[in-house]
JSON list of C-alpha atoms in Angstrom, two decimals:
[
{"chain": "A", "resi": 676, "resn": "GLY", "atom": "CA", "xyz": [-26.65, 8.00, 4.33]},
{"chain": "A", "resi": 677, "resn": "HIS", "atom": "CA", "xyz": [-27.24, 5.26, 6.81]},
{"chain": "A", "resi": 678, "resn": "ILE", "atom": "CA", "xyz": [-30.03, 2.71, 6.29]},
{"chain": "A", "resi": 679, "resn": "GLN", "atom": "CA", "xyz": [-31.74, 4.31, 9.29]},
{"chain": "A", "resi": 680, "resn": "ASP", "atom": "CA", "xyz": [-32.13, 8.06, 8.75]},
{"chain": "A", "resi": 681, "resn": "ASN", "atom": "CA", "xyz": [-32.21, 8.72, 12.50]},
{"chain": "A", "resi": 682, "resn": "ILE", "atom": "CA", "xyz": [-29.28, 6.50, 13.51]},
{"chain": "A", "resi": 683, "resn": "ASP", "atom": "CA", "xyz": [-27.70, 9.36, 15.49]},
{"chain": "A", "resi": 684, "resn": "GLU", "atom": "CA", "xyz": [-30.79, 9.51, 17.72]},
{"chain": "A", "resi": 685, "resn": "ILE", "atom": "CA", "xyz": [-31.07, 5.74, 18.16]},
{"chain": "A", "resi": 686, "resn": "ASP", "atom": "CA", "xyz": [-27.44, 4.90, 18.90]},
{"chain": "A", "resi": 687, "resn": "THR", "atom": "CA", "xyz": [-25.09, 7.78, 19.69]},
{"chain": "A", "resi": 688, "resn": "SER", "atom": "CA", "xyz": [-22.09, 5.43, 19.88]},
{"chain": "A", "resi": 689, "resn": "THR", "atom": "CA", "xyz": [-22.45, 4.47, 16.21]},
{"chain": "A", "resi": 690, "resn": "THR", "atom": "CA", "xyz": [-20.99, 6.89, 13.71]},
{"chain": "A", "resi": 691, "resn": "TYR", "atom": "CA", "xyz": [-20.58, 6.55, 10.00]},
{"chain": "A", "resi": 692, "resn": "ARG", "atom": "CA", "xyz": [-19.57, 10.08, 9.03]},
{"chain": "A", "resi": 693, "resn": "GLN", "atom": "CA", "xyz": [-15.84, 10.51, 8.70]},
{"chain": "A", "resi": 694, "resn": "PRO", "atom": "CA", "xyz": [-13.52, 13.48, 8.12]},
{"chain": "A", "resi": 695, "resn": "THR", "atom": "CA", "xyz": [-12.26, 13.79, 4.56]},
{"chain": "A", "resi": 696, "resn": "GLN", "atom": "CA", "xyz": [-8.60, 12.88, 4.22]},
{"chain": "A", "resi": 697, "resn": "LEU", "atom": "CA", "xyz": [-6.12, 14.40, 1.78]},
{"chain": "A", "resi": 698, "resn": "PHE", "atom": "CA", "xyz": [-2.75, 12.84, 1.03]},
{"chain": "A", "resi": 699, "resn": "HIS", "atom": "CA", "xyz": [0.28, 14.30, -0.74]},
{"chain": "A", "resi": 700, "resn": "ASN", "atom": "CA", "xyz": [2.18, 11.96, -3.06]},
{"chain": "A", "resi": 701, "resn": "GLU", "atom": "CA", "xyz": [5.92, 12.52, -3.01]},
{"chain": "A", "resi": 702, "resn": "ARG", "atom": "CA", "xyz": [7.38, 9.98, -5.45]},
{"chain": "A", "resi": 703, "resn": "GLY", "atom": "CA", "xyz": [5.29, 7.11, -4.12]},
{"chain": "A", "resi": 704, "resn": "ARG", "atom": "CA", "xyz": [5.37, 8.08, -0.44]},
{"chain": "A", "resi": 705, "resn": "PHE", "atom": "CA", "xyz": [2.11, 9.48, 0.88]},
{"chain": "A", "resi": 706, "resn": "SER", "atom": "CA", "xyz": [1.74, 11.90, 3.77]},
{"chain": "A", "resi": 707, "resn": "ASP", "atom": "CA", "xyz": [-1.55, 13.01, 5.35]},
{"chain": "A", "resi": 708, "resn": "VAL", "atom": "CA", "xyz": [-1.91, 16.78, 4.80]},
{"chain": "A", "resi": 709, "resn": "SER", "atom": "CA", "xyz": [-5.56, 16.98, 5.89]},
{"chain": "A", "resi": 710, "resn": "ALA", "atom": "CA", "xyz": [-4.92, 19.05, 9.02]},
{"chain": "A", "resi": 711, "resn": "GLY", "atom": "CA", "xyz": [-3.24, 21.87, 7.11]},
{"chain": "A", "resi": 712, "resn": "SER", "atom": "CA", "xyz": [-5.66, 21.90, 4.19]},
{"chain": "A", "resi": 713, "resn": "GLY", "atom": "CA", "xyz": [-8.46, 24.04, 5.57]},
{"chain": "A", "resi": 714, "resn": "PRO", "atom": "CA", "xyz": [-11.49, 23.67, 7.84]},
{"chain": "A", "resi": 715, "resn": "ALA", "atom": "CA", "xyz": [-13.69, 22.01, 5.19]},
{"chain": "A", "resi": 716, "resn": "LEU", "atom": "CA", "xyz": [-11.78, 18.75, 5.58]},
{"chain": "A", "resi": 717, "resn": "ALA", "atom": "CA", "xyz": [-12.55, 18.62, 9.31]},
{"chain": "A", "resi": 718, "resn": "ARG", "atom": "CA", "xyz": [-16.31, 18.42, 8.66]},
{"chain": "A", "resi": 719, "resn": "PRO", "atom": "CA", "xyz": [-17.40, 14.79, 8.96]},
{"chain": "A", "resi": 720, "resn": "LEU", "atom": "CA", "xyz": [-19.40, 13.58, 5.98]},
{"chain": "A", "resi": 721, "resn": "VAL", "atom": "CA", "xyz": [-20.62, 10.46, 4.25]},
{"chain": "A", "resi": 722, "resn": "GLY", "atom": "CA", "xyz": [-18.41, 10.52, 1.18]},
{"chain": "A", "resi": 723, "resn": "ARG", "atom": "CA", "xyz": [-19.77, 8.30, -1.57]},
{"chain": "A", "resi": 724, "resn": "GLY", "atom": "CA", "xyz": [-18.17, 9.65, -4.71]},
{"chain": "A", "resi": 725, "resn": "LEU", "atom": "CA", "xyz": [-15.12, 11.52, -5.93]},
{"chain": "A", "resi": 726, "resn": "ALA", "atom": "CA", "xyz": [-14.56, 13.36, -9.20]},
{"chain": "A", "resi": 727, "resn": "VAL", "atom": "CA", "xyz": [-11.15, 14.82, -10.01]},
{"chain": "A", "resi": 728, "resn": "GLY", "atom": "CA", "xyz": [-10.08, 17.29, -12.65]},
{"chain": "A", "resi": 729, "resn": "ASP", "atom": "CA", "xyz": [-8.78, 20.77, -13.26]},
{"chain": "A", "resi": 730, "resn": "PHE", "atom": "CA", "xyz": [-12.14, 22.47, -12.68]},
{"chain": "A", "resi": 731, "resn": "ASP", "atom": "CA", "xyz": [-10.75, 26.02, -12.97]},
{"chain": "A", "resi": 732, "resn": "ASN", "atom": "CA", "xyz": [-8.18, 25.33, -15.72]},
{"chain": "A", "resi": 733, "resn": "ASP", "atom": "CA", "xyz": [-5.20, 26.57, -13.71]},
{"chain": "A", "resi": 734, "resn": "GLY", "atom": "CA", "xyz": [-3.09, 23.44, -14.24]},
{"chain": "A", "resi": 735, "resn": "LYS", "atom": "CA", "xyz": [-3.71, 22.03, -10.76]},
{"chain": "A", "resi": 736, "resn": "VAL", "atom": "CA", "xyz": [-5.99, 19.03, -10.23]},
{"chain": "A", "resi": 737, "resn": "ASP", "atom": "CA", "xyz": [-8.98, 19.74, -7.97]},
{"chain": "A", "resi": 738, "resn": "ALA", "atom": "CA", "xyz": [-11.38, 17.26, -6.34]},
{"chain": "A", "resi": 739, "resn": "LEU", "atom": "CA", "xyz": [-15.13, 17.16, -5.76]},
{"chain": "A", "resi": 740, "resn": "VAL", "atom": "CA", "xyz": [-16.33, 14.90, -2.93]},
{"chain": "A", "resi": 741, "resn": "VAL", "atom": "CA", "xyz": [-19.99, 13.83, -2.99]},
{"chain": "A", "resi": 742, "resn": "ASP", "atom": "CA", "xyz": [-21.64, 13.89, 0.45]},
{"chain": "A", "resi": 743, "resn": "SER", "atom": "CA", "xyz": [-24.67, 11.61, 0.35]},
{"chain": "A", "resi": 744, "resn": "GLU", "atom": "CA", "xyz": [-26.32, 13.71, 3.07]},
{"chain": "A", "resi": 745, "resn": "GLY", "atom": "CA", "xyz": [-25.43, 17.23, 1.99]},
{"chain": "A", "resi": 746, "resn": "THR", "atom": "CA", "xyz": [-23.82, 19.48, -0.54]},
{"chain": "A", "resi": 747, "resn": "PRO", "atom": "CA", "xyz": [-20.75, 18.38, -2.50]},
{"chain": "A", "resi": 748, "resn": "LEU", "atom": "CA", "xyz": [-17.38, 19.48, -1.17]},
{"chain": "A", "resi": 749, "resn": "LEU", "atom": "CA", "xyz": [-15.11, 21.14, -3.75]},
{"chain": "A", "resi": 750, "resn": "LEU", "atom": "CA", "xyz": [-11.45, 20.87, -2.82]},
{"chain": "A", "resi": 751, "resn": "HIS", "atom": "CA", "xyz": [-9.90, 23.65, -4.88]},
{"chain": "A", "resi": 752, "resn": "ASN", "atom": "CA", "xyz": [-6.17, 23.09, -5.31]},
{"chain": "A", "resi": 753, "resn": "ASP", "atom": "CA", "xyz": [-4.52, 26.40, -4.54]},
{"chain": "A", "resi": 754, "resn": "SER", "atom": "CA", "xyz": [-1.23, 24.87, -3.43]},
{"chain": "A", "resi": 755, "resn": "PRO", "atom": "CA", "xyz": [1.85, 27.06, -3.74]},
{"chain": "A", "resi": 756, "resn": "HIS", "atom": "CA", "xyz": [3.89, 24.29, -5.34]},
{"chain": "A", "resi": 757, "resn": "PRO", "atom": "CA", "xyz": [5.43, 25.66, -8.54]},
{"chain": "A", "resi": 758, "resn": "GLY", "atom": "CA", "xyz": [5.56, 22.36, -10.42]},
{"chain": "A", "resi": 759, "resn": "HIS", "atom": "CA", "xyz": [5.05, 22.26, -14.17]},
{"chain": "A", "resi": 760, "resn": "TRP", "atom": "CA", "xyz": [2.38, 20.20, -15.94]},
{"chain": "A", "resi": 761, "resn": "LEU", "atom": "CA", "xyz": [0.67, 19.44, -19.22]},
{"chain": "A", "resi": 762, "resn": "SER", "atom": "CA", "xyz": [-2.89, 18.39, -20.01]},
{"chain": "A", "resi": 763, "resn": "LEU", "atom": "CA", "xyz": [-4.10, 16.47, -23.07]},
{"chain": "A", "resi": 764, "resn": "THR", "atom": "CA", "xyz": [-7.56, 16.17, -24.59]},
{"chain": "A", "resi": 765, "resn": "LEU", "atom": "CA", "xyz": [-7.64, 13.14, -26.87]},
{"chain": "A", "resi": 766, "resn": "ILE", "atom": "CA", "xyz": [-9.97, 12.82, -29.86]},
{"chain": "A", "resi": 767, "resn": "GLY", "atom": "CA", "xyz": [-10.16, 9.40, -31.47]},
{"chain": "A", "resi": 768, "resn": "THR", "atom": "CA", "xyz": [-10.76, 8.92, -35.18]},
{"chain": "A", "resi": 769, "resn": "ARG", "atom": "CA", "xyz": [-10.18, 5.17, -35.60]},
{"chain": "A", "resi": 770, "resn": "SER", "atom": "CA", "xyz": [-10.47, 4.68, -31.83]},
{"chain": "A", "resi": 771, "resn": "ASN", "atom": "CA", "xyz": [-13.47, 5.81, -29.78]},
{"chain": "A", "resi": 772, "resn": "ARG", "atom": "CA", "xyz": [-14.26, 9.54, -29.95]},
{"chain": "A", "resi": 773, "resn": "ASP", "atom": "CA", "xyz": [-13.01, 10.39, -26.44]},
{"chain": "A", "resi": 774, "resn": "GLY", "atom": "CA", "xyz": [-9.81, 8.37, -26.62]},
{"chain": "A", "resi": 775, "resn": "TYR", "atom": "CA", "xyz": [-10.80, 6.24, -23.62]},
{"chain": "A", "resi": 776, "resn": "GLY", "atom": "CA", "xyz": [-8.34, 3.41, -23.15]},
{"chain": "A", "resi": 777, "resn": "ALA", "atom": "CA", "xyz": [-5.42, 5.28, -24.72]},
{"chain": "A", "resi": 778, "resn": "LEU", "atom": "CA", "xyz": [-2.14, 5.11, -22.82]},
{"chain": "A", "resi": 779, "resn": "VAL", "atom": "CA", "xyz": [-0.23, 8.38, -22.56]},
{"chain": "A", "resi": 780, "resn": "THR", "atom": "CA", "xyz": [3.47, 8.12, -21.66]},
{"chain": "A", "resi": 781, "resn": "VAL", "atom": "CA", "xyz": [5.37, 11.28, -20.76]},
{"chain": "A", "resi": 782, "resn": "THR", "atom": "CA", "xyz": [9.11, 11.57, -20.08]},
{"chain": "A", "resi": 783, "resn": "ALA", "atom": "CA", "xyz": [10.30, 14.72, -18.32]},
{"chain": "A", "resi": 784, "resn": "GLY", "atom": "CA", "xyz": [13.08, 15.50, -15.88]},
{"chain": "A", "resi": 785, "resn": "GLY", "atom": "CA", "xyz": [14.41, 11.95, -15.96]},
{"chain": "A", "resi": 786, "resn": "LEU", "atom": "CA", "xyz": [11.05, 10.45, -14.95]},
{"chain": "A", "resi": 787, "resn": "THR", "atom": "CA", "xyz": [8.69, 8.47, -17.20]},
{"chain": "A", "resi": 788, "resn": "GLN", "atom": "CA", "xyz": [5.00, 8.42, -16.28]},
{"chain": "A", "resi": 789, "resn": "THR", "atom": "CA", "xyz": [2.11, 6.57, -17.91]},
{"chain": "A", "resi": 790, "resn": "ARG", "atom": "CA", "xyz": [-1.54, 7.61, -17.65]},
{"chain": "A", "resi": 791, "resn": "LEU", "atom": "CA", "xyz": [-4.70, 5.94, -18.92]},
{"chain": "A", "resi": 792, "resn": "CYS", "atom": "CA", "xyz": [-7.31, 8.14, -20.58]},
{"chain": "A", "resi": 793, "resn": "HIS", "atom": "CA", "xyz": [-10.55, 7.52, -18.67]},
{"chain": "A", "resi": 794, "resn": "ALA", "atom": "CA", "xyz": [-13.28, 9.42, -16.85]},
{"chain": "A", "resi": 795, "resn": "ASP", "atom": "CA", "xyz": [-14.37, 6.79, -14.35]},
{"chain": "A", "resi": 796, "resn": "GLY", "atom": "CA", "xyz": [-12.91, 6.11, -10.96]},
{"chain": "A", "resi": 797, "resn": "SER", "atom": "CA", "xyz": [-15.37, 6.44, -8.11]},
{"chain": "A", "resi": 798, "resn": "TYR", "atom": "CA", "xyz": [-18.94, 5.57, -7.16]},
{"chain": "A", "resi": 799, "resn": "LEU", "atom": "CA", "xyz": [-21.47, 7.32, -9.44]},
{"chain": "A", "resi": 800, "resn": "SER", "atom": "CA", "xyz": [-18.85, 9.88, -10.45]},
{"chain": "A", "resi": 801, "resn": "SER", "atom": "CA", "xyz": [-17.25, 10.97, -13.69]},
{"chain": "A", "resi": 802, "resn": "SER", "atom": "CA", "xyz": [-13.92, 12.78, -13.68]},
{"chain": "A", "resi": 803, "resn": "ASP", "atom": "CA", "xyz": [-12.23, 15.10, -16.16]},
{"chain": "A", "resi": 804, "resn": "LYS", "atom": "CA", "xyz": [-11.38, 13.10, -19.28]},
{"chain": "A", "resi": 805, "resn": "ARG", "atom": "CA", "xyz": [-8.30, 15.21, -19.97]},
{"chain": "A", "resi": 806, "resn": "VAL", "atom": "CA", "xyz": [-5.03, 13.44, -19.20]},
{"chain": "A", "resi": 807, "resn": "HIS", "atom": "CA", "xyz": [-3.11, 15.59, -16.70]},
{"chain": "A", "resi": 808, "resn": "VAL", "atom": "CA", "xyz": [0.58, 14.92, -16.03]},
{"chain": "A", "resi": 809, "resn": "GLY", "atom": "CA", "xyz": [2.71, 16.70, -13.45]},
{"chain": "A", "resi": 810, "resn": "LEU", "atom": "CA", "xyz": [6.26, 17.45, -14.64]},
{"chain": "A", "resi": 811, "resn": "GLY", "atom": "CA", "xyz": [7.85, 18.77, -11.45]},
{"chain": "A", "resi": 812, "resn": "ALA", "atom": "CA", "xyz": [10.72, 21.16, -12.19]},
{"chain": "A", "resi": 813, "resn": "ALA", "atom": "CA", "xyz": [10.92, 20.21, -15.89]},
{"chain": "A", "resi": 814, "resn": "ALA", "atom": "CA", "xyz": [9.91, 23.12, -18.17]},
{"chain": "A", "resi": 815, "resn": "SER", "atom": "CA", "xyz": [9.07, 20.70, -20.99]},
{"chain": "A", "resi": 816, "resn": "ALA", "atom": "CA", "xyz": [8.46, 17.03, -21.65]},
{"chain": "A", "resi": 817, "resn": "GLN", "atom": "CA", "xyz": [11.23, 15.33, -23.61]},
{"chain": "A", "resi": 818, "resn": "ALA", "atom": "CA", "xyz": [8.74, 12.87, -25.07]},
{"chain": "A", "resi": 819, "resn": "VAL", "atom": "CA", "xyz": [4.97, 12.34, -25.17]},
{"chain": "A", "resi": 820, "resn": "THR", "atom": "CA", "xyz": [3.66, 9.09, -26.65]},
{"chain": "A", "resi": 821, "resn": "VAL", "atom": "CA", "xyz": [-0.01, 8.15, -27.08]},
{"chain": "A", "resi": 822, "resn": "ARG", "atom": "CA", "xyz": [-0.92, 4.49, -27.70]},
{"chain": "A", "resi": 823, "resn": "TRP", "atom": "CA", "xyz": [-4.48, 4.53, -28.98]},
{"chain": "A", "resi": 824, "resn": "PRO", "atom": "CA", "xyz": [-6.95, 1.62, -28.55]},
{"chain": "A", "resi": 825, "resn": "SER", "atom": "CA", "xyz": [-6.83, 1.18, -32.36]},
{"chain": "A", "resi": 826, "resn": "GLY", "atom": "CA", "xyz": [-3.12, 0.29, -32.08]},
{"chain": "A", "resi": 827, "resn": "ARG", "atom": "CA", "xyz": [-1.91, 3.56, -33.61]},
{"chain": "A", "resi": 828, "resn": "VAL", "atom": "CA", "xyz": [0.99, 5.31, -31.83]},
{"chain": "A", "resi": 829, "resn": "ASP", "atom": "CA", "xyz": [1.50, 9.09, -31.96]},
{"chain": "A", "resi": 830, "resn": "ALA", "atom": "CA", "xyz": [4.81, 10.43, -30.60]},
{"chain": "A", "resi": 831, "resn": "PHE", "atom": "CA", "xyz": [6.05, 13.97, -29.97]},
{"chain": "A", "resi": 832, "resn": "GLN", "atom": "CA", "xyz": [9.33, 15.45, -28.75]},
{"chain": "A", "resi": 833, "resn": "HIS", "atom": "CA", "xyz": [10.10, 18.58, -26.69]},
{"chain": "A", "resi": 834, "resn": "VAL", "atom": "CA", "xyz": [6.55, 19.45, -25.61]},
{"chain": "A", "resi": 835, "resn": "ALA", "atom": "CA", "xyz": [6.29, 22.75, -23.70]},
{"chain": "A", "resi": 836, "resn": "ALA", "atom": "CA", "xyz": [4.91, 22.58, -20.16]},
{"chain": "A", "resi": 837, "resn": "ASP", "atom": "CA", "xyz": [2.08, 24.49, -18.48]},
{"chain": "A", "resi": 838, "resn": "ARG", "atom": "CA", "xyz": [-0.25, 24.17, -21.44]},
{"chain": "A", "resi": 839, "resn": "PHE", "atom": "CA", "xyz": [-3.41, 22.42, -22.52]},
{"chain": "A", "resi": 840, "resn": "TYR", "atom": "CA", "xyz": [-3.17, 20.40, -25.73]},
{"chain": "A", "resi": 841, "resn": "THR", "atom": "CA", "xyz": [-5.62, 18.63, -28.03]},
{"chain": "A", "resi": 842, "resn": "LEU", "atom": "CA", "xyz": [-4.55, 15.61, -30.05]},
{"chain": "A", "resi": 843, "resn": "ARG", "atom": "CA", "xyz": [-6.70, 14.17, -32.82]},
{"chain": "A", "resi": 844, "resn": "GLU", "atom": "CA", "xyz": [-5.62, 10.56, -33.44]},
{"chain": "A", "resi": 845, "resn": "GLY", "atom": "CA", "xyz": [-2.99, 10.60, -36.19]},
{"chain": "A", "resi": 846, "resn": "GLY", "atom": "CA", "xyz": [-2.69, 14.39, -36.09]},
{"chain": "A", "resi": 847, "resn": "LYS", "atom": "CA", "xyz": [-0.55, 17.10, -34.54]},
{"chain": "A", "resi": 848, "resn": "LEU", "atom": "CA", "xyz": [-0.41, 18.05, -30.88]},
{"chain": "A", "resi": 849, "resn": "MET", "atom": "CA", "xyz": [-2.19, 21.42, -30.85]},
{"chain": "A", "resi": 850, "resn": "PRO", "atom": "CA", "xyz": [-2.10, 23.97, -28.00]},
{"chain": "A", "resi": 851, "resn": "THR", "atom": "CA", "xyz": [-5.62, 24.64, -26.74]},
{"chain": "A", "resi": 852, "resn": "PRO", "atom": "CA", "xyz": [-6.57, 27.97, -25.13]},
{"chain": "A", "resi": 853, "resn": "HIS", "atom": "CA", "xyz": [-8.45, 27.78, -21.83]}
]
């Protein structure tokens, strides 16, 4: 909160709570979709942390906003967009156990995307360590490459979409039930 707990009583012209904003990324162009995303986003809060991940394992990334003055705000992604995806859990053997620092490159539908395996990202928050990649209309990834911190490279072809996978460094890409 504010350094003065009763700032609203002392100075009504000073505000520090703000509405939560949500943006939609369409190939690098962002549009504010807050107004159409439900009443929870209209509630002003003092957001101090953000954790993202697929909290309900439905293939869509959700977000948890930490309100320093109240309860956390879970933004459950129930969007109707039918895009495909894949999610990877990395297990290091020569690299660190969680695969942090590994670069995952996925090619699907003519687009190549690179993701870094990490769980950090926001103030006092830890996000899902799984690497989630949206594939759009592509029903599979043509190529998935993992460059581990140890220097090892694991590569796979024709990886089916809409699935969770586990990869042990140097091993096979294994479907994981969720």
